Short mmCIF file of C-alpha atoms and ligand atoms in Angstrom, two decimals:
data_model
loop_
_atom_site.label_atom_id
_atom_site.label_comp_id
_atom_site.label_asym_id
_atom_site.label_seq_id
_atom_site.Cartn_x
_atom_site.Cartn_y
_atom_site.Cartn_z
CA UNK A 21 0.00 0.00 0.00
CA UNK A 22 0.96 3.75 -0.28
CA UNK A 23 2.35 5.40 2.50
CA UNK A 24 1.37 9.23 3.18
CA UNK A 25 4.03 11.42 2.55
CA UNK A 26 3.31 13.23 5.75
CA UNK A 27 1.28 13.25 8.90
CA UNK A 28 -0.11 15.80 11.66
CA UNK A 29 1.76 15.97 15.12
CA UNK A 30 -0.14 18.47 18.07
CA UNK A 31 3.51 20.01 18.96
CA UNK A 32 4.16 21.00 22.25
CA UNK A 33 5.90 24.00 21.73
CA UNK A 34 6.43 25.00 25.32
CA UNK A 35 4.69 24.59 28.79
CA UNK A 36 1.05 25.93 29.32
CA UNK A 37 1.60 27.44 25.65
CA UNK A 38 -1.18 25.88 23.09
CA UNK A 39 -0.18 23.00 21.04
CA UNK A 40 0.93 23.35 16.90
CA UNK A 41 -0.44 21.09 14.64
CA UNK A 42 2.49 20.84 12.10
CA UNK A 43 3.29 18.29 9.23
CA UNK A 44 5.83 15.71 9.81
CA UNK A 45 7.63 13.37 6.78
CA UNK A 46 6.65 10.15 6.90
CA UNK A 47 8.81 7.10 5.60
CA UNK A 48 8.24 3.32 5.35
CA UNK A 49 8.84 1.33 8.64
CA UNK A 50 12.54 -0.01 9.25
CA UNK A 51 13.23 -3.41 10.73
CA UNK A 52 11.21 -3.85 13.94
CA UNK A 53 9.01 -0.88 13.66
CA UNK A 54 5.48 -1.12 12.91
CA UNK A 55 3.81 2.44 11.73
CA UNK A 56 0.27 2.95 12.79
CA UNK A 57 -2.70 5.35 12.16
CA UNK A 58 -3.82 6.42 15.85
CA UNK A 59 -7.40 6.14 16.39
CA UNK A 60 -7.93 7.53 19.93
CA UNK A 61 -5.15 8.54 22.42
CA UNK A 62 -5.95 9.52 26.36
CA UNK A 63 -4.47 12.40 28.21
CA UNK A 64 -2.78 10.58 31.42
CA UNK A 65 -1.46 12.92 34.46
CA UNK A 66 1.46 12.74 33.28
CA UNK A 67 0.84 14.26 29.79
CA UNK A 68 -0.61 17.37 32.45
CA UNK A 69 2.60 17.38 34.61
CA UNK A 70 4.69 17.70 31.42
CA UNK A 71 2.53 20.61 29.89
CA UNK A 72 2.46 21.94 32.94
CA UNK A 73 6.40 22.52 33.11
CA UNK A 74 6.35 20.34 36.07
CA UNK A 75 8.35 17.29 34.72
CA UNK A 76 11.21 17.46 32.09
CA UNK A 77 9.93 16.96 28.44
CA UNK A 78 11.67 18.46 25.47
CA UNK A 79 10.12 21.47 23.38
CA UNK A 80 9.18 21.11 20.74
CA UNK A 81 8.04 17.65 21.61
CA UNK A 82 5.40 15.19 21.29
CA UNK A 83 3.04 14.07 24.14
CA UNK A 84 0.47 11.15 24.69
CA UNK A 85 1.30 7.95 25.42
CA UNK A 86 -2.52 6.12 26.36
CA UNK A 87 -2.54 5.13 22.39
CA UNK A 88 -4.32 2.29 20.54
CA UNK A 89 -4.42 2.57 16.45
CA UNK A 90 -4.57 0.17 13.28
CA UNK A 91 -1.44 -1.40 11.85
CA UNK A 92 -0.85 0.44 8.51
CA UNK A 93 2.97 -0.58 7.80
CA UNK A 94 4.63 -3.68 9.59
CA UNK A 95 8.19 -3.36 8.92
CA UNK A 96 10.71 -6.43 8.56
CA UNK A 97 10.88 -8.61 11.22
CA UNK A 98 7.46 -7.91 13.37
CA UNK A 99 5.33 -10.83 12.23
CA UNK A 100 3.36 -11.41 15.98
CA UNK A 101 2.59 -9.76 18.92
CA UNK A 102 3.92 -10.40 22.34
CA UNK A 103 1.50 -13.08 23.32
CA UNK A 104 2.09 -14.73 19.66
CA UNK A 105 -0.74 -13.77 17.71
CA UNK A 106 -0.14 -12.73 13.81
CA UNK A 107 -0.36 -9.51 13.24
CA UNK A 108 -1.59 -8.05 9.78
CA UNK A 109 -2.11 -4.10 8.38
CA UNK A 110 -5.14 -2.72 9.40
CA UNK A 111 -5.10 -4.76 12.83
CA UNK A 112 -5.55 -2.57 16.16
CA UNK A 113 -2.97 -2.68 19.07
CA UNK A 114 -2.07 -1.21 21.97
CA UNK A 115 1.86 -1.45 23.01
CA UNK A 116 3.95 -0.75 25.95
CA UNK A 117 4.79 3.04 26.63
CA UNK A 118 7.78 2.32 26.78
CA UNK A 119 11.00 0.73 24.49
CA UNK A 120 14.20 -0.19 25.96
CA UNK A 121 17.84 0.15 24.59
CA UNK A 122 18.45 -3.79 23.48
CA UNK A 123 20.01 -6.33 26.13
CA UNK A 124 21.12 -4.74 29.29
CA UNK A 125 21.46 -5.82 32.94
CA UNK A 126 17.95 -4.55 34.22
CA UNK A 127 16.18 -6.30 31.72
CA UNK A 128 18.48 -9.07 31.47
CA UNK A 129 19.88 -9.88 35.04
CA UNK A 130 16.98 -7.64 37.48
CA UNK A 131 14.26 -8.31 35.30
CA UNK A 132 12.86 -4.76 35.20
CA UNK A 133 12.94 -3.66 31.90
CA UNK A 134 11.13 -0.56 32.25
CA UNK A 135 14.36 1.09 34.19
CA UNK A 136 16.44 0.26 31.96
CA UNK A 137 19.46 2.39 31.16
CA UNK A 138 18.55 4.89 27.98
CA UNK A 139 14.96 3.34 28.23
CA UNK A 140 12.89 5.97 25.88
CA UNK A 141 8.61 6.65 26.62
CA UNK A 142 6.44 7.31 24.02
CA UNK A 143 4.90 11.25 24.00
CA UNK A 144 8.63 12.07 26.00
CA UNK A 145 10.55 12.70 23.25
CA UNK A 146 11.37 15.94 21.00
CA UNK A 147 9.42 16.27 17.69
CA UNK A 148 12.74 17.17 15.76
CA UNK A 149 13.81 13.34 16.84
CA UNK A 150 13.21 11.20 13.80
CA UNK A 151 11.09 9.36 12.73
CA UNK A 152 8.92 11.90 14.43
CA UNK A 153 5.78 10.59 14.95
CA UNK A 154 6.43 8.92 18.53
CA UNK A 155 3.64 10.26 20.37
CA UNK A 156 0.08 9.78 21.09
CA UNK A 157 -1.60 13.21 20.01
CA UNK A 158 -0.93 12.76 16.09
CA UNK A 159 -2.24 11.05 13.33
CA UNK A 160 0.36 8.06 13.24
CA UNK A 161 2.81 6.64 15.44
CA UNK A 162 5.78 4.21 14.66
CA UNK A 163 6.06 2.03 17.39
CA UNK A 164 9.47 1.19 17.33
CA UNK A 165 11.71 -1.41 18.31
CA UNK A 166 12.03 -3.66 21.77
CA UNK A 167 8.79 -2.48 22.47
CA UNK A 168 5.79 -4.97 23.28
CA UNK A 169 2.69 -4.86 20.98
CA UNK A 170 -0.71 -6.30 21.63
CA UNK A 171 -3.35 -7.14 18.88
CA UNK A 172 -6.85 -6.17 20.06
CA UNK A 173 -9.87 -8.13 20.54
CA UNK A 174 -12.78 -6.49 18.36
CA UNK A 175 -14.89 -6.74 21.35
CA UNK A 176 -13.09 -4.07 22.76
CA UNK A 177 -13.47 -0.02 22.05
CA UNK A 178 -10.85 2.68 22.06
CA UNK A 179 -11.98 4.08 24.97
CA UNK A 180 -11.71 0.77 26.75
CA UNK A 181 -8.37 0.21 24.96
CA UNK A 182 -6.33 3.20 25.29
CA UNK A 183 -5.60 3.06 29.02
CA UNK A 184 -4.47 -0.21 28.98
CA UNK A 185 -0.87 0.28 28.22
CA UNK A 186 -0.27 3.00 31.11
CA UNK A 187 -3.08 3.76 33.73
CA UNK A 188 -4.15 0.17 33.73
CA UNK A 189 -0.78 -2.01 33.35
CA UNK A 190 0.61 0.32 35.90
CA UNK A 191 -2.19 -0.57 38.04
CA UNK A 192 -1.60 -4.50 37.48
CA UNK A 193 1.73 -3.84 38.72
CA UNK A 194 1.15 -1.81 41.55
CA UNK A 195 -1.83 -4.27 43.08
CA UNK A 196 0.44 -7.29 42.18
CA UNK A 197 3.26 -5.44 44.65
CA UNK A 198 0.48 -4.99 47.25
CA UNK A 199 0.18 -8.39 48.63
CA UNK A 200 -3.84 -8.48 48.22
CA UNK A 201 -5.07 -11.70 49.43
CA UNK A 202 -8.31 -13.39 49.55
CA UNK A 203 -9.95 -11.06 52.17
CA UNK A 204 -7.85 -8.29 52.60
CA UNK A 205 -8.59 -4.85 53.07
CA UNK A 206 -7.69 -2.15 50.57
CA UNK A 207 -7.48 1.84 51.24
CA UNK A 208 -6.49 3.94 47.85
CA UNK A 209 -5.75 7.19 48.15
CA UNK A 210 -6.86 8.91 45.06
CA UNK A 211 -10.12 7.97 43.07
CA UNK A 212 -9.20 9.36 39.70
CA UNK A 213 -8.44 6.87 37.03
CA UNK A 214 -5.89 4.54 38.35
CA UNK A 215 -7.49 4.82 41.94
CA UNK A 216 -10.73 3.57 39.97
CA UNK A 217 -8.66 0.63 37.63
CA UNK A 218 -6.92 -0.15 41.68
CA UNK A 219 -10.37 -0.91 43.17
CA UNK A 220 -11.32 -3.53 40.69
CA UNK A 221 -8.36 -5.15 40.22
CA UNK A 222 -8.23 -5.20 43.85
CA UNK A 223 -11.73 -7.14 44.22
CA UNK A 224 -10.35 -9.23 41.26
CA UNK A 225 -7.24 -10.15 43.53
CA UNK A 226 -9.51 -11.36 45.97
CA UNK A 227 -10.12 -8.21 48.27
CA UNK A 228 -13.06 -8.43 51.04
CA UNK A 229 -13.17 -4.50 51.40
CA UNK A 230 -12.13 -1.47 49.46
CA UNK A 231 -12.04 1.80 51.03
CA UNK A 232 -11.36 5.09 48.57
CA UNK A 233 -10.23 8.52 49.74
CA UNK A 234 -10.26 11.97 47.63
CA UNK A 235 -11.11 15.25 48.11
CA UNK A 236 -13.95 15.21 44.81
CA UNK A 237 -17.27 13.74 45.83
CA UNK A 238 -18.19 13.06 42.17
CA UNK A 239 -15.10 11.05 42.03
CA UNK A 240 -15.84 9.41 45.35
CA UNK A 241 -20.10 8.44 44.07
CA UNK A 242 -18.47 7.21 40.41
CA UNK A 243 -15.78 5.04 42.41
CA UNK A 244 -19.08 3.10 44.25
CA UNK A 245 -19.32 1.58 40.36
CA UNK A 246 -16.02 0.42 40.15
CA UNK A 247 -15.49 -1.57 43.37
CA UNK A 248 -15.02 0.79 45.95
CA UNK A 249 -17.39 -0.56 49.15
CA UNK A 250 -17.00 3.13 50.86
CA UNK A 251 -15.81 6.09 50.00
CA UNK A 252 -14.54 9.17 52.27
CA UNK A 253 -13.40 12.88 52.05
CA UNK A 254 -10.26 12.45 53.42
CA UNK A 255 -10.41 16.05 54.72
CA UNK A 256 -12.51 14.99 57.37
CA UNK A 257 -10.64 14.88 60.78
CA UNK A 258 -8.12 12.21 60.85
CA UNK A 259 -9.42 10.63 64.08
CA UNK A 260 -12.74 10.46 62.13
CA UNK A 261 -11.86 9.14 59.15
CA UNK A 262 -9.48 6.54 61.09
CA UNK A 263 -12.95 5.16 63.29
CA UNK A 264 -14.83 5.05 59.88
CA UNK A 265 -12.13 3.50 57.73
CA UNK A 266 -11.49 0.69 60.98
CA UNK A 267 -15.22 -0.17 60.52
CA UNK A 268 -14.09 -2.12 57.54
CA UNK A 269 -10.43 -2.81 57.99
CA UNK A 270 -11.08 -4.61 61.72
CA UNK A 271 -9.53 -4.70 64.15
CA UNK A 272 -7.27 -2.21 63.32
CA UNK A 273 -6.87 -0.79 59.98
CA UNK A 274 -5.97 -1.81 56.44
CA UNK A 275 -3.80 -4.97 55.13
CA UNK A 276 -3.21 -2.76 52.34
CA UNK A 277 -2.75 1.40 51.38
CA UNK A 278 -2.31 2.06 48.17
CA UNK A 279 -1.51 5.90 47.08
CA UNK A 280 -2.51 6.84 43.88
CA UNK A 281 -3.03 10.80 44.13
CA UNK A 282 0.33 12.23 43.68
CA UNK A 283 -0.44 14.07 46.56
CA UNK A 284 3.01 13.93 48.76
CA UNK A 285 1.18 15.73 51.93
CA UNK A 286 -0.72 12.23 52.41
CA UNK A 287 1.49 9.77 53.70
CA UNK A 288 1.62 10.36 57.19
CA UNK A 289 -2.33 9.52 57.09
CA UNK A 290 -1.34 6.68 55.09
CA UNK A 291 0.90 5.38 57.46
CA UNK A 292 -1.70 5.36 60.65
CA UNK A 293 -4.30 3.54 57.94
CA UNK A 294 -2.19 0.66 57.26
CA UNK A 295 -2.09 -1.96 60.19
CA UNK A 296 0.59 -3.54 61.84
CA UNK A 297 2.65 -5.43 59.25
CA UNK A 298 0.62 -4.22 56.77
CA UNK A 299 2.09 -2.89 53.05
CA UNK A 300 2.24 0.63 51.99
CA UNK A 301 2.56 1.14 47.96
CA UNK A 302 3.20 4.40 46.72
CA UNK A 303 2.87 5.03 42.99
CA UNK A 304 1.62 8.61 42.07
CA UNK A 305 4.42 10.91 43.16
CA UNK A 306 5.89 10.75 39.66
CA UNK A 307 7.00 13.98 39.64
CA UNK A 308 10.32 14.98 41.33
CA UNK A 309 10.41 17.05 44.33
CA UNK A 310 7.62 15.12 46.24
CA UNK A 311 8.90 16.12 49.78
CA UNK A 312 7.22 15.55 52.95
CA UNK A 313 7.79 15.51 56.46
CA UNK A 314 6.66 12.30 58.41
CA UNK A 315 7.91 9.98 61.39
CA UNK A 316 9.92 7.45 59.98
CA UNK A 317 10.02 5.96 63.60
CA UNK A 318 6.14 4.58 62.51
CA UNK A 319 7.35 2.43 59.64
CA UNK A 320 9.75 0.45 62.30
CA UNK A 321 7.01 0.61 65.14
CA UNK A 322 3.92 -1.03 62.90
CA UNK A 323 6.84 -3.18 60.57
CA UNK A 324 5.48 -1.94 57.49
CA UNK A 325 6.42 -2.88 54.28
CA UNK A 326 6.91 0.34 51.88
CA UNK A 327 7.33 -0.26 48.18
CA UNK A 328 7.68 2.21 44.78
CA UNK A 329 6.00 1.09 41.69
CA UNK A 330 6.59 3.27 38.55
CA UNK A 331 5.35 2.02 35.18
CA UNK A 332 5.12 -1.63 34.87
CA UNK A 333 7.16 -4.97 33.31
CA UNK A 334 5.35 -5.91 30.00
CA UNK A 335 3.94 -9.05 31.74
CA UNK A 336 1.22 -6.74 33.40
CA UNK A 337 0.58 -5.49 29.33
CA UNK A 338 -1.00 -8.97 28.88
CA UNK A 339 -2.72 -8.91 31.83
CA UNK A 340 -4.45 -5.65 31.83
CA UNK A 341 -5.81 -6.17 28.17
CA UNK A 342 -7.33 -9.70 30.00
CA UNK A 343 -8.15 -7.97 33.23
CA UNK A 344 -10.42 -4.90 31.14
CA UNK A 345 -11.46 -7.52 28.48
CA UNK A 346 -12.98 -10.13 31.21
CA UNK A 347 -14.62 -7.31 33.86
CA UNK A 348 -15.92 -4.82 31.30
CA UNK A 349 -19.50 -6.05 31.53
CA UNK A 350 -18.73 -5.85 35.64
CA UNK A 351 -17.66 -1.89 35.59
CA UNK A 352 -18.52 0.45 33.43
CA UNK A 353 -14.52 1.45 32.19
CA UNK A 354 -15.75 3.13 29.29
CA UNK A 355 -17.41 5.72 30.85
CA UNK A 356 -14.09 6.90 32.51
CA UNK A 357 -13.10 7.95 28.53
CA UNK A 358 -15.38 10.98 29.07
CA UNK A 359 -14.66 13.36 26.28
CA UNK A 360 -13.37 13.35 23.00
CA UNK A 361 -11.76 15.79 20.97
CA UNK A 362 -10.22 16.53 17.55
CA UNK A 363 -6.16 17.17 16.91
CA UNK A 364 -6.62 20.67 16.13
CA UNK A 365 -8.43 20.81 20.08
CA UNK A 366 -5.57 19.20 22.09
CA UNK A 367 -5.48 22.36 24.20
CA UNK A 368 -8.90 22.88 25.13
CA UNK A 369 -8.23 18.76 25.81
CA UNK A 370 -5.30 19.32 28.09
CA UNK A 371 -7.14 22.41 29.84
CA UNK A 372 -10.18 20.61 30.49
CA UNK A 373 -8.03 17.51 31.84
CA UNK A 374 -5.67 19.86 34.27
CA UNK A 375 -9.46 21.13 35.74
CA UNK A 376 -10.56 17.77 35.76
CA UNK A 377 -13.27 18.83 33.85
CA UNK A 378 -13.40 15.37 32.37
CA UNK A 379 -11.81 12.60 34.08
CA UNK A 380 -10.02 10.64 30.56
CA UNK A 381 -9.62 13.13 27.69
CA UNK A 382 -9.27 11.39 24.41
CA UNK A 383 -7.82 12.92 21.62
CA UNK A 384 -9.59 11.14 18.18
CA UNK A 385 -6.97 12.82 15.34
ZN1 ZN B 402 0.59 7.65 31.65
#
């Protein structure tokens, strides 16, 4: 088939500034690569931190990484996906949001290839990069080598699908490193879109109770929908909120606290939640500079287990296409993918997103 000669990128031009659409060259796919026409692509957090000047991300640059398209150039080499299923133009996938740089000792020795030395993100990189189109809020994307790809179910839609490969598999991971057993009790802080994702996967793992905490009460009546068995303003008084949350999480307090809201000011609440021996997994501070004062002396005292997730290993790829795939009948994901707007609108997107306006803004070039 015919390639376009070009292809629209939403530049980032420079923080809080509104995005360029410019034309980009487009040339066949090299060895490895696959090139794909995007058909929806969700505004995560992080896409808001980095327009926001808040994390580093090169100007001019591409951003977007929540993608899912149709194959429209396989390039020598790709011939199956990561689970082993053919792949063929005009297929849909999703794909890690991340590639690494070949063999190396994280992904070879540690197995955690998502820190691995020179590892590059899609929607992180400069638009002057070649081949260009790396990002999420354009009309194609080459996903490029030593990345993971995923063929689609047709049973799935976009909205369901373009999560998968950052809010959701990041969620897999961070549940898996939350020891949830049969019966535990769960506390998330933070009921936007992963905290959401975190309380079913939690039930799925075999949670008794799930207890959500954020400051929005629409975000705290949607999250009833997705799992959560009670849901609380955590700016009520901590003594409060503590008798209320121990209603649940008896005798006293939660197996597990997951955090989820980026919010560094919340751990010392996090840290009276969690019982004694309990696990504490923090995954939303992805921004540096999260600094907070708290006393260390109460992870020795209750012998709490703390653990950092960031991104995920491309295992939890598979399973969050399986996890959204088997449960969307059970929660209502696509409703989270609550507005949609053209290429030439990624600003009023991203500005409607930062207000939380709309929870998952997806970008339909
Ligand atoms: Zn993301």
């Amino acid at each position: 088939m015919t390639l376009p000669a070009s292809g629209r990128i939403a530049v980032y031009t420079e923080p809080n500034a509104p995005f360029q659409v410019q034309d980009f060259p487009i040339r066949a796919p090299r060895a490895d690569e696959a090139l794909v026409k995007v058909s929806m692509s969700t505004i995560c957090r992080s896409d808001i931190h980095s327009y926001q000047g808040h994390r580093p991300s090169p100007c001019p640059g591409l951003l977007g990484h929540e993608i899912v398209g149709n194959i429209v150039a396989l390039g020598e080499g790709i011939t199956h996906d990561m689970r082993g299923d053919r792949l063929s133009v005009g297929d849909r996938i999703t794909w890690s949001e991340f590639f690494i740089p070949g063999d190396n000792y994280f992904s070879e020795v540690l197995d955690l290839p998502q820190k691995s030395h020179g590892v590059e993100k899609y929607g992180h990189m400069a638009a002057t990069t070649a081949p260009h189109h790396h990002g999420g809020f354009a009309e194609y994307c080459y996903v490029l080598p030593k990345s993971w790809i995923l063929r689609l179910p047709d049973n799935i839609t976009d909205a369901e699908a373009a999560p998968i490969n950052c809010g959701v598999a990041t969620m897999v991971a961070v549940t898996e490193a939350a020891n949830i057993r049969l019966g535990s009790t769960v506390v998330i802080q933070g009921l936007g879109l992963l905290g959401l994702y975190g309380a079913a996967l939690a039930k799925s793992r075999g949670a008794k109770y799930v207890i959500g905490l954020d400051v929005n009460a629409k975000r705290r009546e949607q999250a009833l929908r997705f799992g959560v068995d009670m849901a609380l303003d955590p700016s009520l008084a901590a003594a409060d909120l503590l008798k209320q949350i121990n209603t649940m999480c008896r005798p006293e307090g939660a197996d597990t606290v997951i955090e989820v809201c980026g919010v560094p000011e919340v751990l010392p609440l996090g840290l009276e939640i969690v019982r004694v021996g309990g696990t504490y997994v923090i995954a939303g501070l992805v921004s540096p500079g999260a600094h907070v004062t708290l006393d260390a002396n109460r992870f020795v005292k209750k012998m709490i287990t703390l653990k950092g997730v960031h991104n995920y290993h491309p295992r939890h790829l598979i399973e969050a296409l399986d996890f959204v795939v088997k449960h969307k009948a059970q929660y209502p994901f696509a409703e989270l993918v609550d507005g949609q707007y053209a290429l030439d609108d990624v600003t009023q997107a991203m500005s409607d997103a930062a207000s939380q306006r709309v929870l998952r803004a997806a970008i339909v070039p």
